[in-house]
Tab-separated table of C-alpha atoms and ligand atoms in Angstrom:
chain	number	residue	atom	x	y	z
A	56	MET	CA	-0.081	-0.459	-0.102
A	57	THR	CA	1.307	3.162	-0.815
A	58	LYS	CA	1.548	5.109	2.231
A	59	MET	CA	1.319	9.438	2.175
A	60	THR	CA	3.271	10.194	5.527
A	61	PHE	CA	2.413	14.126	6.427
A	62	PRO	CA	4.637	15.484	8.836
A	63	GLU	CA	1.780	16.992	10.903
A	64	TRP	CA	1.735	13.600	12.822
A	65	ALA	CA	5.326	13.967	14.132
A	66	PRO	CA	5.259	17.725	15.691
A	67	GLN	CA	8.068	18.921	17.610
A	68	ARG	CA	6.993	18.010	21.402
A	69	THR	CA	10.265	20.413	23.229
A	70	GLY	CA	10.632	24.071	23.616
A	71	PHE	CA	7.394	24.327	24.362
A	72	PRO	CA	6.907	28.380	24.833
A	73	THR	CA	7.610	29.265	29.631
A	74	SER	CA	5.344	32.098	29.175
A	75	ASP	CA	4.341	34.316	26.157
A	76	ARG	CA	0.528	32.816	26.189
A	77	ALA	CA	0.356	33.533	22.654
A	78	ALA	CA	2.674	31.629	21.685
A	79	GLN	CA	2.221	28.668	23.777
A	80	ILE	CA	-1.295	29.049	22.242
A	81	ARG	CA	0.146	28.323	18.830
A	82	PHE	CA	2.568	25.353	20.339
A	83	LEU	CA	-0.501	23.725	21.654
A	84	LEU	CA	-2.240	24.059	17.947
A	85	ARG	CA	-0.269	21.253	16.366
A	86	PHE	CA	-1.792	18.971	18.656
A	87	ALA	CA	-5.377	20.729	18.213
A	88	ILE	CA	-5.421	19.927	14.695
A	89	LEU	CA	-4.872	16.502	14.700
A	90	ALA	CA	-8.474	15.936	15.518
A	91	PRO	CA	-11.167	13.704	13.896
A	92	SER	CA	-14.004	15.471	12.029
A	93	GLY	CA	-16.695	14.347	9.400
A	94	HIS	CA	-14.761	13.343	5.921
A	95	ASN	CA	-11.400	15.083	7.369
A	96	ALA	CA	-13.113	18.667	6.642
A	97	GLN	CA	-11.147	20.366	9.542
A	98	PRO	CA	-13.947	22.707	9.895
A	99	TRP	CA	-12.546	25.016	12.272
A	100	ARG	CA	-10.410	28.216	12.625
A	101	TYR	CA	-8.758	29.275	15.733
A	102	GLU	CA	-7.477	33.226	16.749
A	103	ILE	CA	-6.765	34.713	20.145
A	104	ASP	CA	-8.687	36.356	22.087
A	105	HIS	CA	-6.142	39.773	22.592
A	106	GLU	CA	-8.045	41.077	25.462
A	107	SER	CA	-8.573	37.783	27.434
A	108	GLY	CA	-5.438	35.604	26.423
A	109	SER	CA	-8.184	32.828	25.637
A	110	LEU	CA	-7.652	30.875	22.990
A	111	LEU	CA	-11.272	30.970	20.312
A	112	ILE	CA	-12.316	27.529	18.166
A	113	ASN	CA	-15.733	29.198	15.646
A	114	LEU	CA	-16.648	26.990	13.076
A	115	GLU	CA	-14.954	28.040	9.148
A	116	TRP	CA	-18.324	27.299	7.191
A	117	SER	CA	-16.518	27.504	3.978
A	118	ARG	CA	-15.718	23.856	5.157
A	119	VAL	CA	-18.905	22.983	6.288
A	120	LEU	CA	-21.062	18.881	4.850
A	121	ARG	CA	-23.901	20.366	3.780
A	122	VAL	CA	-25.174	18.187	2.271
A	123	SER	CA	-24.383	15.446	4.521
A	124	ASP	CA	-24.621	17.051	7.752
A	125	PRO	CA	-27.085	19.671	6.660
A	126	ASN	CA	-27.666	20.853	10.543
A	127	ASP	CA	-24.795	21.079	11.036
A	128	ARG	CA	-24.080	18.894	13.844
A	129	ILE	CA	-21.682	16.576	13.162
A	130	THR	CA	-19.486	19.730	12.109
A	131	PHE	CA	-19.893	21.234	15.285
A	132	MET	CA	-18.549	17.658	16.876
A	133	ALA	CA	-15.329	18.727	15.440
A	134	LEU	CA	-14.943	21.547	17.472
A	135	GLY	CA	-14.913	19.641	20.357
A	136	THR	CA	-12.942	17.151	19.289
A	137	THR	CA	-10.162	19.450	18.533
A	138	ALA	CA	-11.104	21.748	21.698
A	139	ARG	CA	-10.854	18.445	23.350
A	140	ASN	CA	-6.883	17.745	22.052
A	141	PHE	CA	-6.168	21.422	23.155
A	142	VAL	CA	-7.022	20.853	26.775
A	143	ARG	CA	-5.472	17.773	26.905
A	144	ALA	CA	-2.380	18.646	24.818
A	145	ALA	CA	-1.965	21.539	27.698
A	146	GLU	CA	-2.041	19.058	30.687
A	147	CYS	CA	0.864	17.699	29.715
A	148	TYR	CA	3.336	21.270	29.180
A	149	GLY	CA	1.938	21.343	33.092
A	150	LEU	CA	-1.466	24.163	32.293
A	151	THR	CA	-4.802	23.964	33.181
A	152	ALA	CA	-7.548	24.553	30.334
A	153	ASP	CA	-10.603	25.841	31.065
A	154	ALA	CA	-12.819	25.126	27.587
A	155	GLN	CA	-16.476	26.492	27.602
A	156	ILE	CA	-18.448	26.885	25.049
A	157	VAL	CA	-19.626	30.159	24.686
A	158	GLY	CA	-22.208	31.654	21.700
A	159	GLU	CA	-25.832	31.189	20.686
A	160	GLY	CA	-27.133	28.724	18.213
A	161	THR	CA	-25.084	28.590	14.797
A	162	GLU	CA	-23.131	31.258	16.985
A	163	SER	CA	-22.048	29.106	19.356
A	164	TYR	CA	-17.979	28.428	20.415
A	165	VAL	CA	-15.583	27.044	22.153
A	166	ARG	CA	-13.049	29.292	24.732
A	167	VAL	CA	-10.895	27.827	26.232
A	168	THR	CA	-8.414	29.530	28.956
A	169	LEU	CA	-5.053	28.591	29.926
A	170	THR	CA	-3.633	29.144	33.716
A	171	ASP	CA	-0.043	28.021	34.710
A	172	ALA	CA	1.600	25.706	37.148
A	173	ARG	CA	-1.474	23.104	38.815
A	174	ASP	CA	-0.269	21.363	41.822
A	175	ASP	CA	-0.095	18.086	40.227
A	176	ALA	CA	1.328	19.424	37.388
A	177	GLU	CA	2.627	15.726	36.190
A	178	PRO	CA	-0.261	14.169	33.961
A	179	SER	CA	-1.195	10.724	34.602
A	180	THR	CA	-1.960	9.394	30.686
A	181	ASP	CA	0.680	10.888	28.142
A	182	TRP	CA	-1.909	12.710	26.273
A	183	ILE	CA	0.612	13.749	23.553
A	184	ASP	CA	1.668	10.371	22.935
A	185	ALA	CA	-2.170	9.251	22.131
A	186	ILE	CA	-3.523	12.126	20.039
A	187	THR	CA	0.045	11.609	17.599
A	188	ARG	CA	-0.759	8.049	17.312
A	189	ARG	CA	-4.510	8.197	17.386
A	190	ILE	CA	-6.128	7.196	13.887
A	191	SER	CA	-9.726	6.201	12.743
A	192	ASN	CA	-9.052	2.291	11.733
A	193	ARG	CA	-11.948	1.012	9.541
A	194	SER	CA	-10.576	-2.109	9.229
A	195	ASN	CA	-11.992	-5.594	11.132
A	196	PHE	CA	-11.429	-6.488	14.691
A	197	TYR	CA	-10.392	-9.332	15.832
A	198	LYS	CA	-14.195	-10.779	17.842
A	199	GLU	CA	-12.710	-10.756	21.633
A	200	GLU	CA	-13.850	-9.538	25.347
A	201	LEU	CA	-12.692	-6.760	26.976
A	202	SER	CA	-11.926	-6.883	30.757
A	203	GLU	CA	-14.611	-4.780	33.006
A	204	PRO	CA	-11.456	-2.690	34.293
A	205	LEU	CA	-10.282	-1.916	30.644
A	206	LYS	CA	-13.667	-0.948	29.877
A	207	ALA	CA	-14.075	1.428	32.695
A	208	ARG	CA	-10.486	2.726	31.823
A	209	LEU	CA	-12.340	3.223	28.464
A	210	THR	CA	-15.721	5.204	29.507
A	211	ASP	CA	-14.977	6.187	32.894
A	212	PHE	CA	-14.696	9.949	32.480
A	213	GLU	CA	-17.165	12.601	32.323
A	214	VAL	CA	-18.622	15.502	29.945
A	215	ALA	CA	-21.010	17.413	31.790
A	216	GLY	CA	-24.505	16.847	29.665
A	217	VAL	CA	-23.210	14.050	27.895
A	218	GLU	CA	-23.858	10.176	28.880
A	219	VAL	CA	-21.506	7.239	27.548
A	220	ARG	CA	-24.256	3.541	27.020
A	221	THR	CA	-21.292	1.016	26.459
A	222	TYR	CA	-23.378	-2.449	24.501
A	223	THR	CA	-21.280	-5.476	24.896
A	224	SER	CA	-23.706	-8.155	24.399
A	225	ALA	CA	-24.274	-10.239	21.365
A	226	ASP	CA	-28.018	-8.446	21.144
A	227	ASP	CA	-27.558	-5.098	21.606
A	228	LYS	CA	-24.806	-5.111	19.003
A	229	ARG	CA	-26.892	-7.005	16.736
A	230	ALA	CA	-30.029	-4.669	16.994
A	231	LEU	CA	-27.517	-1.950	16.517
A	232	ALA	CA	-25.351	-3.198	13.731
A	233	HIS	CA	-28.932	-3.959	12.198
A	234	LEU	CA	-30.169	0.026	12.559
A	235	THR	CA	-26.763	1.000	11.553
A	236	SER	CA	-26.587	-1.015	8.045
A	237	ILE	CA	-29.801	0.321	7.169
A	238	SER	CA	-29.128	3.875	7.504
A	239	SER	CA	-25.858	3.575	5.512
A	240	LYS	CA	-27.373	2.022	2.718
A	241	LYS	CA	-29.717	4.802	2.505
A	242	LEU	CA	-27.118	7.683	3.033
A	243	ILE	CA	-24.875	6.050	0.513
A	244	ASN	CA	-26.921	5.359	-1.983
A	245	SER	CA	-28.063	8.808	-2.335
A	246	LYS	CA	-26.253	10.344	-4.970
A	247	THR	CA	-26.048	14.435	-3.395
A	248	PHE	CA	-23.963	11.890	-0.646
A	249	ARG	CA	-21.833	10.385	-2.571
A	250	GLY	CA	-21.273	13.417	-4.735
A	251	GLU	CA	-19.824	15.091	-1.592
A	252	LEU	CA	-18.326	12.424	-0.214
A	253	ALA	CA	-16.427	11.374	-3.741
A	254	GLN	CA	-15.181	15.867	-2.780
A	255	HIS	CA	-13.815	14.226	0.137
A	256	VAL	CA	-12.410	10.410	-1.202
A	257	HIS	CA	-8.848	11.094	-2.594
A	258	PRO	CA	-6.105	8.850	-4.476
A	259	ASN	CA	-3.523	7.953	-1.934
A	260	THR	CA	-0.369	10.382	-3.001
A	261	THR	CA	-2.491	12.764	-2.772
A	262	THR	CA	-1.285	16.090	-1.983
A	263	LYS	CA	-4.820	18.156	-0.740
A	264	ARG	CA	-5.011	18.428	2.692
A	265	THR	CA	-8.486	18.120	3.732
A	266	GLY	CA	-10.727	14.928	2.826
A	267	MET	CA	-9.053	11.152	3.535
A	268	PRO	CA	-6.749	8.963	1.066
A	269	ALA	CA	-9.063	6.069	-0.240
A	270	SER	CA	-6.114	4.270	1.810
A	271	GLY	CA	-8.422	4.963	4.912
A	272	GLN	CA	-11.093	2.147	3.812
A	273	GLY	CA	-7.829	-0.006	2.885
A	274	ILE	CA	-7.877	0.589	-0.658
A	275	PRO	CA	-4.618	0.842	-2.354
A	276	GLY	CA	-1.984	2.957	-3.870
A	277	PRO	CA	-2.705	1.738	-7.771
A	278	ILE	CA	-6.543	1.562	-7.417
A	279	SER	CA	-6.851	4.998	-5.077
A	280	PRO	CA	-7.049	6.722	-8.588
A	281	LEU	CA	-10.710	5.252	-9.297
A	282	ALA	CA	-12.102	5.807	-5.659
A	283	PRO	CA	-13.676	9.481	-6.342
A	284	PHE	CA	-14.903	8.059	-9.158
A	285	VAL	CA	-16.673	5.019	-7.948
A	286	VAL	CA	-17.553	6.786	-5.248
A	287	ARG	CA	-19.591	9.588	-7.313
A	288	HIS	CA	-20.727	7.225	-9.766
A	289	ALA	CA	-21.459	3.158	-8.348
A	290	LYS	CA	-24.366	2.856	-5.685
A	291	ILE	CA	-22.256	1.140	-3.487
A	292	GLY	CA	-24.724	1.437	-0.638
A	293	THR	CA	-24.805	-2.317	0.048
A	294	TRP	CA	-21.847	-3.389	0.152
A	295	PHE	CA	-20.799	-0.230	2.824
A	296	SER	CA	-24.252	-1.685	5.035
A	297	ILE	CA	-22.812	-5.248	4.874
A	298	LYS	CA	-19.441	-4.395	5.981
A	299	ASP	CA	-21.171	-1.862	8.882
A	300	ARG	CA	-23.173	-4.755	9.730
A	301	LYS	CA	-20.542	-7.401	9.578
A	302	GLN	CA	-17.758	-5.286	11.958
A	303	LEU	CA	-20.401	-3.431	13.888
A	304	THR	CA	-21.225	-7.552	14.967
A	305	ASP	CA	-18.050	-8.502	15.595
A	306	ALA	CA	-16.851	-5.704	18.075
A	307	PRO	CA	-16.758	-6.599	21.217
A	308	MET	CA	-18.188	-2.867	22.382
A	309	ILE	CA	-20.136	-0.399	20.832
A	310	VAL	CA	-20.674	2.692	22.473
A	311	VAL	CA	-23.389	5.378	21.711
A	312	LEU	CA	-22.602	9.138	22.989
A	313	ILE	CA	-26.070	10.623	23.966
A	314	THR	CA	-27.024	14.116	24.792
A	315	PRO	CA	-30.228	15.487	26.728
A	316	GLY	CA	-30.612	18.271	24.173
A	317	ASP	CA	-29.973	18.553	20.038
A	318	ALA	CA	-28.477	21.706	19.515
A	319	PRO	CA	-24.285	22.890	19.304
A	320	HIS	CA	-23.858	23.304	22.446
A	321	ASP	CA	-25.121	19.694	22.919
A	322	TRP	CA	-23.545	18.500	19.885
A	323	ILE	CA	-20.023	20.469	20.884
A	324	ARG	CA	-19.881	18.506	24.286
A	325	ALA	CA	-20.546	14.707	22.318
A	326	GLY	CA	-17.440	15.806	20.398
A	327	MET	CA	-15.697	16.314	23.695
A	328	ALA	CA	-16.773	12.971	24.809
A	329	HIS	CA	-15.683	11.104	21.468
A	330	GLU	CA	-12.124	12.127	21.593
A	331	GLU	CA	-12.154	11.619	24.895
A	332	LEU	CA	-13.174	7.815	24.559
A	333	PHE	CA	-10.910	7.913	21.515
A	334	LEU	CA	-7.764	9.531	23.430
A	335	ARG	CA	-8.389	6.673	25.937
A	336	THR	CA	-9.007	3.984	23.570
A	337	THR	CA	-5.753	5.146	21.650
A	338	SER	CA	-3.932	4.681	24.812
A	339	GLU	CA	-4.582	1.112	25.680
A	340	ARG	CA	-3.728	0.522	22.351
A	341	LEU	CA	-7.485	0.114	21.266
A	342	ALA	CA	-8.530	1.106	18.142
A	343	LEU	CA	-12.077	2.899	17.349
A	344	ASP	CA	-14.040	3.511	14.658
A	345	THR	CA	-16.764	5.725	14.450
A	346	PHE	CA	-20.404	5.119	12.708
A	347	ALA	CA	-22.656	8.469	12.101
A	348	ALA	CA	-25.274	7.106	9.747
A	349	ALA	CA	-27.803	5.550	12.412
A	350	THR	CA	-27.911	8.827	13.859
A	351	CYS	CA	-27.869	10.771	10.484
A	352	ASP	CA	-31.633	11.933	9.790
A	353	ASP	CA	-34.527	12.189	11.950
A	354	ASP	CA	-36.050	8.839	11.203
A	355	SER	CA	-32.512	6.786	12.014
A	356	ARG	CA	-32.251	8.327	15.265
A	357	ALA	CA	-35.598	7.624	16.336
A	358	ARG	CA	-35.383	4.056	15.443
A	359	LEU	CA	-32.456	4.106	17.412
A	360	ALA	CA	-33.626	6.212	20.529
A	361	LYS	CA	-36.625	3.119	20.658
A	362	ARG	CA	-33.992	0.676	20.729
A	363	LEU	CA	-31.565	2.392	23.567
A	364	GLU	CA	-34.495	3.244	25.383
A	365	VAL	CA	-33.637	6.714	25.887
A	366	ASP	CA	-35.688	9.768	26.288
A	367	GLY	CA	-32.420	12.092	24.669
A	368	TYR	CA	-30.362	12.576	21.070
A	369	PRO	CA	-28.059	9.399	20.361
A	370	GLN	CA	-25.260	12.204	18.626
A	371	ILE	CA	-23.153	9.325	17.768
A	372	LEU	CA	-22.000	5.963	17.798
A	373	VAL	CA	-18.597	4.154	17.622
A	374	ARG	CA	-16.711	0.259	17.817
A	375	THR	CA	-13.580	-0.244	19.780
A	376	GLY	CA	-11.383	-2.905	20.072
A	377	ARG	CA	-8.555	-4.688	19.215
A	378	ALA	CA	-7.835	-3.990	15.569
A	379	LYS	CA	-6.630	-6.275	12.854
A	380	LYS	CA	-4.375	-4.242	10.642
A	381	GLN	CA	-3.027	-1.544	13.029
A	382	ASN	CA	-0.712	0.331	11.314
A	383	ARG	CA	-3.062	2.877	9.452
A	384	PRO	CA	-1.646	5.346	7.368
A	385	HIS	CA	-2.907	8.693	8.736
A	386	THR	CA	-4.855	11.247	6.659
A	387	PRO	CA	-3.850	14.798	6.166
A	388	ARG	CA	-4.511	18.263	7.925
A	389	LEU	CA	-4.192	21.732	6.969
A	390	ARG	CA	-1.247	23.760	7.836
A	391	ILE	CA	-1.339	25.942	10.880
A	392	ASP	CA	-1.632	29.110	9.289
A	393	ASP	CA	-4.300	28.157	6.946
A	394	VAL	CA	-6.884	27.716	10.195
A	395	PHE	CA	-5.353	30.320	12.615
A	396	THR	CA	-5.453	33.801	12.245
A	397	GLU	CA	-3.354	35.159	15.619
A	398	ALA	CA	-3.258	38.944	14.865
A	399	PRO	CA	-3.204	42.010	16.517
A	400	ALA	CA	0.402	42.215	17.765
A	401	VAL	CA	0.035	45.795	17.503
B	248	FMN	C1	-18.577	13.710	14.441
B	248	FMN	C2	-17.911	12.154	13.921
B	248	FMN	C3	-18.688	11.647	12.635
B	248	FMN	C4	-17.683	10.855	11.803
B	248	FMN	N1	-18.228	9.635	10.755
B	248	FMN	C5	-17.568	8.709	10.534
B	248	FMN	C6	-18.225	7.651	9.410
B	248	FMN	O1	-20.430	7.907	9.788
B	248	FMN	N2	-17.873	6.709	8.832
B	248	FMN	C7	-16.637	6.747	9.217
B	248	FMN	O2	-15.960	5.692	8.135
B	248	FMN	N3	-15.811	8.160	10.001
B	248	FMN	C8	-16.211	8.970	10.395
B	248	FMN	N4	-15.756	9.806	11.048
B	248	FMN	C9	-14.368	10.101	11.020
B	248	FMN	C10	-13.258	10.478	9.860
B	248	FMN	O3	-13.501	10.373	8.872
B	248	FMN	C11	-12.315	10.625	10.721
B	248	FMN	O4	-11.839	11.441	12.403
B	248	FMN	C12	-11.195	11.834	9.510
B	248	FMN	O5	-11.096	11.018	7.930
B	248	FMN	C13	-9.275	11.739	10.075
B	248	FMN	O6	-9.202	10.853	10.392
B	248	FMN	P1	-8.612	9.811	11.534
B	248	FMN	O7	-9.744	10.588	12.319
B	248	FMN	O8	-7.636	8.760	10.901
B	248	FMN	O9	-7.518	11.499	11.495
B	248	FMN	C14	-16.706	10.979	11.498
B	248	FMN	C15	-15.113	12.056	12.676
B	248	FMN	C16	-16.248	12.219	13.582
B	248	FMN	C17	-15.096	13.233	14.548
């Protein structure tokens, strides 16, 4: 398989600026930008609020997914994933980062304030290692049970307003696999959905900085130039639905993130929890893979909520386990200068 290696995944870890807050923020953004986002659209834009010295993480409207995410739910989740990376990276450099979700409706954003020197400056987990190794692994996972202590280490965390539910019984996994496969078939058979996806699927040797090289789906280099064409023109919904059903049925554990409301603040919080789960999974040398299909439209979500017997809103579903193929290539990232406005230094 042809592998592109993107230098963003090996950021310099030493030389953390000791006092200049803006320089510290810039340094930590190297880790924030490695967060996952739907179709790897990276719909974030960072700036510094020079009055308070805080980092503001805003939505970048030119990179939203208009067809597959008409309400911007998946997009707002990405503000949460990148904010969580930033917070965890800051901890590794002995800072405390307080991430507040502010603003109203589609103007919602995240404000992160850094403060110095906690008493327990040594983080117990090497979050930097997890951030730089994290990858959406779409290969098959081994059918095996996760021990109770391991499950607890993965999911014993709190993100206010997000319920983390785990499913490990064969019945539950079959039901979730079934619902996902119905939704993904419908979604991927839609011509408009595939048209937008095709714009985000690239040959493995791509130099584009958003979107996904076809290698992420296990497609080898020589045929990867065909991938965007196939995605756009072939009705591949059945293939995806069979794959999703098998992968979710076989997975050791499925996790569903649920929120009480269904507005941008809930979506950002769900994104934070998604990334926390992802980093913990990576720290445990396990893999994670996200399935948005079962929550992508009102009917699918209603069916899922009914099966899970929840009053709230299922936001996203993931599977975790030990991947059969560990060393998958990373996806590209925009440069910090493409997503960060540092002004004004006057
Ligand atoms: C909110 C959210 C939803 C996602 N939904 C899906 C999905 O439905 N199917 C899928 O294969 N990947 C999904 N992904 C994974 C992204 O495609 C992946 O994060 C992106 O391509 C970047 O790759 P990386 O996670 O390996 O860095 C999702 C990610 C996020 C954050």
